[in-house]
mmCIF file of C-alpha atoms in Angstrom:
data_model
loop_
_atom_site.group_PDB
_atom_site.id
_atom_site.type_symbol
_atom_site.label_atom_id
_atom_site.label_comp_id
_atom_site.label_asym_id
_atom_site.label_seq_id
_atom_site.Cartn_x
_atom_site.Cartn_y
_atom_site.Cartn_z
ATOM 1 C CA UNK A 495 115.876 88.377 137.111
ATOM 2 C CA UNK A 496 113.658 86.364 139.307
ATOM 3 C CA UNK A 497 112.507 89.449 141.018
ATOM 4 C CA UNK A 498 111.774 91.180 137.718
ATOM 5 C CA UNK A 499 109.761 88.065 136.662
ATOM 6 C CA UNK A 500 107.903 88.237 139.974
ATOM 7 C CA UNK A 501 106.989 91.958 139.459
ATOM 8 C CA UNK A 502 105.781 91.101 135.793
ATOM 9 C CA UNK A 503 103.638 88.379 137.221
ATOM 10 C CA UNK A 504 102.176 90.859 139.720
ATOM 11 C CA UNK A 505 101.588 93.328 137.102
ATOM 12 C CA UNK A 506 99.952 90.823 134.821
ATOM 13 C CA UNK A 507 97.508 89.783 137.594
ATOM 14 C CA UNK A 508 96.248 93.362 138.007
ATOM 15 C CA UNK A 509 92.952 94.230 136.300
ATOM 16 C CA UNK A 510 94.164 97.268 134.658
ATOM 17 C CA UNK A 511 96.952 95.329 132.961
ATOM 18 C CA UNK A 512 94.571 92.798 131.619
ATOM 19 C CA UNK A 513 92.087 95.591 130.527
ATOM 20 C CA UNK A 514 94.813 97.213 128.487
ATOM 21 C CA UNK A 515 95.737 93.912 126.675
ATOM 22 C CA UNK A 516 91.959 93.378 125.982
ATOM 23 C CA UNK A 517 91.512 96.929 124.795
ATOM 24 C CA UNK A 518 94.400 96.799 122.363
ATOM 25 C CA UNK A 519 93.614 93.278 121.069
ATOM 26 C CA UNK A 520 89.866 93.914 120.699
ATOM 27 C CA UNK A 521 90.453 97.177 118.933
ATOM 28 C CA UNK A 522 92.690 95.388 116.362
ATOM 29 C CA UNK A 523 90.535 92.290 115.936
ATOM 30 C CA UNK A 524 87.098 94.298 115.706
ATOM 31 C CA UNK A 525 87.780 97.959 115.026
ATOM 32 C CA UNK A 526 90.327 97.688 112.481
ATOM 33 C CA UNK A 527 89.161 94.583 110.708
ATOM 34 C CA UNK A 528 85.541 95.902 110.589
ATOM 35 C CA UNK A 529 86.704 99.393 109.417
ATOM 36 C CA UNK A 530 88.680 97.758 106.590
ATOM 37 C CA UNK A 531 85.850 95.432 105.727
ATOM 38 C CA UNK A 532 83.167 98.091 105.689
ATOM 39 C CA UNK A 533 84.801 101.425 104.875
ATOM 40 C CA UNK A 534 86.641 99.843 101.771
ATOM 41 C CA UNK A 535 83.726 97.946 100.621
ATOM 42 C CA UNK A 536 81.961 98.637 97.342
ATOM 43 C CA UNK A 537 80.081 101.997 97.705
ATOM 44 C CA UNK A 538 76.341 102.189 97.517
ATOM 45 C CA UNK A 539 75.903 104.992 95.189
ATOM 46 C CA UNK A 540 72.614 106.120 93.825
ATOM 47 C CA UNK A 541 71.658 108.768 91.115
ATOM 48 C CA UNK A 542 69.032 111.229 92.330
ATOM 49 C CA UNK A 543 67.990 114.716 91.143
ATOM 50 C CA UNK A 544 71.176 115.019 88.931
ATOM 51 C CA UNK A 545 73.530 114.125 91.869
ATOM 52 C CA UNK A 546 75.282 110.939 92.823
ATOM 53 C CA UNK A 547 74.599 110.258 96.473
ATOM 54 C CA UNK A 548 76.646 107.452 98.409
ATOM 55 C CA UNK A 549 74.722 105.915 101.169
ATOM 56 C CA UNK A 550 77.267 103.660 102.644
ATOM 57 C CA UNK A 551 79.456 100.696 101.692
ATOM 58 C CA UNK A 552 78.824 97.047 101.285
ATOM 59 C CA UNK A 553 80.496 94.668 103.696
ATOM 60 C CA UNK A 554 83.054 93.353 101.077
ATOM 61 C CA UNK A 555 86.218 95.272 101.701
ATOM 62 C CA UNK A 556 88.567 92.389 101.417
ATOM 63 C CA UNK A 557 87.222 91.139 98.076
ATOM 64 C CA UNK A 558 86.847 94.783 96.819
ATOM 65 C CA UNK A 559 90.557 95.577 97.471
ATOM 66 C CA UNK A 560 91.661 92.450 95.731
ATOM 67 C CA UNK A 561 89.464 93.401 92.808
ATOM 68 C CA UNK A 562 90.921 96.751 92.649
ATOM 69 C CA UNK A 563 94.526 95.232 92.513
ATOM 70 C CA UNK A 564 93.247 93.020 89.624
ATOM 71 C CA UNK A 565 91.878 96.169 87.675
ATOM 72 C CA UNK A 566 95.141 98.158 88.308
ATOM 73 C CA UNK A 567 97.379 95.461 87.004
ATOM 74 C CA UNK A 568 96.890 96.789 83.503
ATOM 75 C CA UNK A 569 98.939 100.039 84.420
ATOM 76 C CA UNK A 570 101.854 97.939 85.873
ATOM 77 C CA UNK A 571 105.191 98.777 84.627
ATOM 78 C CA UNK A 572 107.749 101.790 84.485
ATOM 79 C CA UNK A 573 106.246 105.225 84.388
ATOM 80 C CA UNK A 574 107.959 106.437 81.288
ATOM 81 C CA UNK A 575 106.776 109.598 79.625
ATOM 82 C CA UNK A 576 105.149 107.559 76.733
ATOM 83 C CA UNK A 577 103.399 105.334 79.269
ATOM 84 C CA UNK A 578 102.029 108.377 81.340
ATOM 85 C CA UNK A 579 100.636 110.129 78.119
ATOM 86 C CA UNK A 580 99.085 106.683 77.131
ATOM 87 C CA UNK A 581 97.339 106.412 80.407
ATOM 88 C CA UNK A 582 96.069 109.962 80.181
ATOM 89 C CA UNK A 583 94.685 109.290 76.689
ATOM 90 C CA UNK A 584 93.095 106.152 78.012
ATOM 91 C CA UNK A 585 91.356 108.017 80.818
ATOM 92 C CA UNK A 586 90.268 110.718 78.399
ATOM 93 C CA UNK A 587 88.576 107.951 76.360
ATOM 94 C CA UNK A 588 86.792 106.642 79.433
ATOM 95 C CA UNK A 589 85.508 110.227 80.353
ATOM 96 C CA UNK A 590 84.269 110.633 76.778
ATOM 97 C CA UNK A 591 82.222 107.387 77.157
ATOM 98 C CA UNK A 592 81.003 108.496 80.582
ATOM 99 C CA UNK A 593 79.534 111.840 79.169
ATOM 100 C CA UNK A 594 76.996 109.756 77.320
ATOM 101 C CA UNK A 595 75.820 107.671 80.294
ATOM 102 C CA UNK A 596 73.483 108.484 83.075
ATOM 103 C CA UNK A 597 72.422 107.013 86.413
ATOM 104 C CA UNK A 598 73.655 103.605 87.343
ATOM 105 C CA UNK A 599 75.259 102.994 84.102
ATOM 106 C CA UNK A 600 77.510 105.908 84.704
ATOM 107 C CA UNK A 601 78.497 104.765 88.084
ATOM 108 C CA UNK A 602 79.163 101.174 86.990
ATOM 109 C CA UNK A 603 81.341 102.288 84.158
ATOM 110 C CA UNK A 604 83.164 104.754 86.444
ATOM 111 C CA UNK A 605 83.701 102.002 89.090
ATOM 112 C CA UNK A 606 84.851 99.328 86.600
ATOM 113 C CA UNK A 607 87.267 101.629 84.589
ATOM 114 C CA UNK A 608 88.593 104.355 86.683
ATOM 115 C CA UNK A 609 88.021 103.818 90.274
ATOM 116 C CA UNK A 610 90.879 101.248 90.516
ATOM 117 C CA UNK A 611 93.375 103.909 89.293
ATOM 118 C CA UNK A 612 93.095 106.138 92.464
ATOM 119 C CA UNK A 613 96.665 105.301 93.291
ATOM 120 C CA UNK A 614 97.880 106.951 89.881
ATOM 121 C CA UNK A 615 95.519 109.868 90.297
ATOM 122 C CA UNK A 616 97.017 110.641 93.757
ATOM 123 C CA UNK A 617 100.549 110.341 92.423
ATOM 124 C CA UNK A 618 100.008 112.535 89.410
ATOM 125 C CA UNK A 619 97.996 115.196 91.309
ATOM 126 C CA UNK A 620 100.997 115.743 93.654
ATOM 127 C CA UNK A 621 103.528 115.827 90.808
ATOM 128 C CA UNK A 622 101.719 117.940 88.343
ATOM 129 C CA UNK A 623 100.769 121.528 89.348
ATOM 130 C CA UNK A 624 97.838 122.317 86.886
ATOM 131 C CA UNK A 625 96.267 125.783 87.421
ATOM 132 C CA UNK A 626 92.475 125.591 87.702
ATOM 133 C CA UNK A 627 92.444 121.867 87.689
ATOM 134 C CA UNK A 628 89.782 120.208 90.028
ATOM 135 C CA UNK A 629 88.769 117.042 88.200
ATOM 136 C CA UNK A 630 90.601 114.005 87.381
ATOM 137 C CA UNK A 631 89.728 114.711 83.665
ATOM 138 C CA UNK A 632 91.411 118.099 84.104
ATOM 139 C CA UNK A 633 94.514 116.326 85.363
ATOM 140 C CA UNK A 634 94.482 114.036 82.238
ATOM 141 C CA UNK A 635 94.211 117.136 80.030
ATOM 142 C CA UNK A 636 97.155 118.796 81.805
ATOM 143 C CA UNK A 637 99.324 115.783 81.558
ATOM 144 C CA UNK A 638 98.797 115.732 77.683
ATOM 145 C CA UNK A 639 99.364 119.543 77.492
ATOM 146 C CA UNK A 640 102.604 119.367 79.316
ATOM 147 C CA UNK A 641 105.587 119.518 77.002
ATOM 148 C CA UNK A 642 108.228 118.231 79.658
ATOM 149 C CA UNK A 643 108.502 114.501 80.122
ATOM 150 C CA UNK A 644 107.134 112.983 83.196
ATOM 151 C CA UNK A 645 110.519 112.287 84.725
ATOM 152 C CA UNK A 646 111.549 116.012 84.482
ATOM 153 C CA UNK A 647 108.221 117.222 85.938
ATOM 154 C CA UNK A 648 108.714 114.659 88.777
ATOM 155 C CA UNK A 649 112.259 115.835 89.334
ATOM 156 C CA UNK A 650 111.359 119.557 89.281
ATOM 157 C CA UNK A 651 108.392 119.009 91.742
ATOM 158 C CA UNK A 652 110.681 117.300 94.176
ATOM 159 C CA UNK A 653 113.327 119.903 93.850
ATOM 160 C CA UNK A 654 110.781 122.539 94.580
ATOM 161 C CA UNK A 655 109.741 120.829 97.719
ATOM 162 C CA UNK A 656 113.342 120.291 98.817
ATOM 163 C CA UNK A 657 114.071 124.139 98.272
ATOM 164 C CA UNK A 658 111.494 124.817 100.994
ATOM 165 C CA UNK A 659 113.876 123.295 103.639
ATOM 166 C CA UNK A 660 115.411 126.228 105.541
ATOM 167 C CA UNK A 661 118.616 124.619 106.855
ATOM 168 C CA UNK A 662 121.387 124.395 104.211
ATOM 169 C CA UNK A 663 122.913 121.071 105.665
ATOM 170 C CA UNK A 664 119.507 119.403 105.934
ATOM 171 C CA UNK A 665 118.556 120.508 102.378
ATOM 172 C CA UNK A 666 121.871 119.114 101.087
ATOM 173 C CA UNK A 667 121.395 115.881 102.968
ATOM 174 C CA UNK A 668 117.861 115.246 101.693
ATOM 175 C CA UNK A 669 118.824 116.360 98.101
ATOM 176 C CA UNK A 670 121.581 113.644 98.154
ATOM 177 C CA UNK A 671 118.974 111.069 99.467
ATOM 178 C CA UNK A 672 116.464 112.191 96.759
ATOM 179 C CA UNK A 673 119.068 111.825 94.001
ATOM 180 C CA UNK A 674 119.298 108.148 94.782
ATOM 181 C CA UNK A 675 115.819 107.420 93.801
ATOM 182 C CA UNK A 676 115.624 105.402 90.631
ATOM 183 C CA UNK A 677 113.691 106.722 87.576
ATOM 184 C CA UNK A 678 111.468 105.905 85.890
ATOM 185 C CA UNK A 679 109.336 104.811 88.792
ATOM 186 C CA UNK A 680 108.233 101.263 88.562
ATOM 187 C CA UNK A 681 104.531 101.322 89.145
ATOM 188 C CA UNK A 682 102.512 98.517 90.752
ATOM 189 C CA UNK A 683 99.396 98.854 92.900
ATOM 190 C CA UNK A 684 100.262 99.945 96.439
ATOM 191 C CA UNK A 685 96.663 100.800 97.698
ATOM 192 C CA UNK A 686 96.868 98.547 100.700
ATOM 193 C CA UNK A 687 100.157 100.089 101.868
ATOM 194 C CA UNK A 688 98.577 103.496 101.543
ATOM 195 C CA UNK A 689 95.715 102.469 103.674
ATOM 196 C CA UNK A 690 98.038 100.991 106.238
ATOM 197 C CA UNK A 691 99.978 104.188 106.477
ATOM 198 C CA UNK A 692 96.765 105.997 107.103
ATOM 199 C CA UNK A 693 95.627 103.520 109.777
ATOM 200 C CA UNK A 694 98.793 103.520 111.562
ATOM 201 C CA UNK A 695 98.223 106.680 113.602
ATOM 202 C CA UNK A 696 95.163 104.903 115.100
ATOM 203 C CA UNK A 697 97.284 101.852 115.892
ATOM 204 C CA UNK A 698 99.770 104.080 117.830
ATOM 205 C CA UNK A 699 97.120 106.002 119.669
ATOM 206 C CA UNK A 700 95.376 102.880 121.050
ATOM 207 C CA UNK A 701 98.695 101.349 121.839
ATOM 208 C CA UNK A 702 99.732 104.457 123.855
ATOM 209 C CA UNK A 703 96.382 104.527 125.672
ATOM 210 C CA UNK A 704 96.695 100.795 126.534
ATOM 211 C CA UNK A 705 100.254 101.276 127.908
ATOM 212 C CA UNK A 706 99.078 104.228 130.176
ATOM 213 C CA UNK A 707 96.374 102.012 131.539
ATOM 214 C CA UNK A 708 98.384 98.949 131.906
ATOM 215 C CA UNK A 709 101.310 100.362 133.459
ATOM 216 C CA UNK A 710 99.526 102.631 135.882
ATOM 217 C CA UNK A 711 99.724 100.241 138.759
ATOM 218 C CA UNK A 712 103.607 99.532 138.480
ATOM 219 C CA UNK A 713 104.571 101.909 141.371
ATOM 220 C CA UNK A 714 101.148 102.440 142.920
ATOM 221 C CA UNK A 715 99.873 98.764 143.576
ATOM 222 C CA UNK A 716 102.021 98.522 146.959
ATOM 223 C CA UNK A 717 100.473 101.796 148.125
ATOM 224 C CA UNK A 718 97.079 100.509 147.196
ATOM 225 C CA UNK A 719 97.696 97.262 149.220
ATOM 226 C CA UNK A 720 99.336 99.091 151.898
ATOM 227 C CA UNK A 721 102.495 97.099 151.745
ATOM 228 C CA UNK A 722 104.713 99.921 150.667
ATOM 229 C CA UNK A 723 106.059 100.708 154.178
ATOM 230 C CA UNK A 724 107.096 97.064 154.566
ATOM 231 C CA UNK A 725 108.821 96.924 151.231
ATOM 232 C CA UNK A 726 110.656 100.251 151.519
ATOM 233 C CA UNK A 727 111.929 99.242 154.912
ATOM 234 C CA UNK A 728 113.612 96.160 153.477
ATOM 235 C CA UNK A 729 117.276 95.842 152.360
ATOM 236 C CA UNK A 730 116.508 96.135 148.602
ATOM 237 C CA UNK A 731 113.137 98.118 148.878
ATOM 238 C CA UNK A 732 114.660 101.230 147.355
ATOM 239 C CA UNK A 733 117.247 99.793 144.896
ATOM 240 C CA UNK A 734 116.768 96.362 143.448
ATOM 241 C CA UNK A 735 112.890 96.427 143.828
ATOM 242 C CA UNK A 736 112.693 99.747 141.841
ATOM 243 C CA UNK A 737 114.955 98.473 139.111
ATOM 244 C CA UNK A 738 112.821 95.279 138.941
ATOM 245 C CA UNK A 739 109.652 97.300 138.637
ATOM 246 C CA UNK A 740 111.114 99.362 135.669
ATOM 247 C CA UNK A 741 112.348 96.096 134.023
ATOM 248 C CA UNK A 742 108.983 94.456 134.497
ATOM 249 C CA UNK A 743 107.302 97.589 132.933
ATOM 250 C CA UNK A 744 109.790 97.384 129.982
ATOM 251 C CA UNK A 745 108.941 93.740 129.524
ATOM 252 C CA UNK A 746 105.167 94.458 129.594
ATOM 253 C CA UNK A 747 105.581 97.187 127.059
ATOM 254 C CA UNK A 748 107.489 94.664 124.808
ATOM 255 C CA UNK A 749 104.718 92.071 125.278
ATOM 256 C CA UNK A 750 101.979 94.418 124.520
ATOM 257 C CA UNK A 751 103.732 95.991 121.504
ATOM 258 C CA UNK A 752 104.810 92.465 120.045
ATOM 259 C CA UNK A 753 101.117 91.159 120.410
ATOM 260 C CA UNK A 754 99.721 94.271 118.757
ATOM 261 C CA UNK A 755 102.263 94.439 116.064
ATOM 262 C CA UNK A 756 101.941 90.743 115.285
ATOM 263 C CA UNK A 757 98.041 91.099 115.062
ATOM 264 C CA UNK A 758 98.431 94.153 112.871
ATOM 265 C CA UNK A 759 100.742 92.394 110.507
ATOM 266 C CA UNK A 760 98.593 89.237 110.520
ATOM 267 C CA UNK A 761 95.496 91.295 109.738
ATOM 268 C CA UNK A 762 97.286 93.040 106.929
ATOM 269 C CA UNK A 763 98.399 89.750 105.347
ATOM 270 C CA UNK A 764 95.013 88.234 105.616
ATOM 271 C CA UNK A 765 92.956 91.193 104.562
ATOM 272 C CA UNK A 766 95.206 93.017 102.043
ATOM 273 C CA UNK A 767 98.075 90.649 101.133
ATOM 274 C CA UNK A 768 101.561 91.759 100.881
ATOM 275 C CA UNK A 769 101.528 92.548 97.207
ATOM 276 C CA UNK A 770 103.612 95.564 96.160
ATOM 277 C CA UNK A 771 105.971 95.438 99.142
ATOM 278 C CA UNK A 772 108.961 96.030 96.949
ATOM 279 C CA UNK A 773 107.569 99.170 95.349
ATOM 280 C CA UNK A 774 109.279 102.545 95.933
ATOM 281 C CA UNK A 775 107.953 104.788 98.637
ATOM 282 C CA UNK A 776 107.474 107.485 96.141
ATOM 283 C CA UNK A 777 104.259 105.797 94.632
ATOM 284 C CA UNK A 778 102.624 106.726 97.987
ATOM 285 C CA UNK A 779 104.423 110.044 98.543
ATOM 286 C CA UNK A 780 106.264 111.277 95.429
ATOM 287 C CA UNK A 781 107.867 114.066 97.553
ATOM 288 C CA UNK A 782 109.423 111.604 99.885
ATOM 289 C CA UNK A 783 113.199 111.782 99.905
ATOM 290 C CA UNK A 784 114.167 108.344 101.152
ATOM 291 C CA UNK A 785 115.068 105.810 98.485
ATOM 292 C CA UNK A 786 113.421 102.890 100.182
ATOM 293 C CA UNK A 787 110.452 100.641 99.244
ATOM 294 C CA UNK A 788 107.097 100.521 101.041
ATOM 295 C CA UNK A 789 107.987 97.437 103.218
ATOM 296 C CA UNK A 790 111.041 99.262 104.540
ATOM 297 C CA UNK A 791 108.784 102.198 105.299
ATOM 298 C CA UNK A 792 106.463 100.150 107.337
ATOM 299 C CA UNK A 793 109.514 98.617 109.063
ATOM 300 C CA UNK A 794 110.695 102.090 110.099
ATOM 301 C CA UNK A 795 107.237 103.062 111.145
ATOM 302 C CA UNK A 796 107.071 99.940 113.547
ATOM 303 C CA UNK A 797 110.546 100.795 114.891
ATOM 304 C CA UNK A 798 109.506 104.379 115.571
ATOM 305 C CA UNK A 799 106.260 103.166 117.210
ATOM 306 C CA UNK A 800 108.394 100.768 119.478
ATOM 307 C CA UNK A 801 110.799 103.551 120.391
ATOM 308 C CA UNK A 802 107.973 105.810 121.386
ATOM 309 C CA UNK A 803 106.309 103.035 123.447
ATOM 310 C CA UNK A 804 109.478 102.416 125.498
ATOM 311 C CA UNK A 805 109.894 106.230 125.927
ATOM 312 C CA UNK A 806 106.570 106.354 127.655
#
């Protein structure tokens, strides 16, 4: 163990290893935080020549996301057929009002009354297959025109997706998992978890790049220092030393992953909060077969990222 610790210290003293740590931490602290704060801020939209033009976003992403959570709270509860139709009628009423508004009044009303329901729009667009529907208003019309209850439409859409699985055993397995999803779905705002899912690919990419940079000198530093011949001629130069280097590389991977995952979760709690952690995964992806909540989904995602890092 002392040899492994010595190899880890040697690795951490290398400039490339420190650069990898700085790159990953800097990306999380600056890149992710600034992206969330800016890209999820209030849009600067102007009405010009009959069109709405978005010229950027305000630097208020954190407060904007919390405001959207407060606005979406009115739709919280079980998505029964009656509740879904009530929401569709409510949205139709808002669009009737919007038809009589122009310019900034139109955008202000849209932002205050409909923008916070993007989670539900995304969910219903994936469940309802409405021919020719291109606008959210068309979606509401299609929901009210549908004779089947929402739970049946939801179940049929999932069965159609499962039928696309070619292997019979896989299809049977995922069908059994899908049958465990409790209906009606309990809706609460999960916009933060949707954004985290979208951002996690970038997190994994920067982590992989950092590991490639940080671990590059594990077996090459002795050759660079011209001490490889001396070490290889020693009693344990080809056995214990090689194992110690591999173990040091694994410890470095654990250190980097733990640091990045901790920062990512800390930024998530600070920026978005943890509200909605117990909501079903199907609110993000209604076609998902696993009967788990969004927090369990994030845990599985981190586990997959950890296994991938160690596989590198």
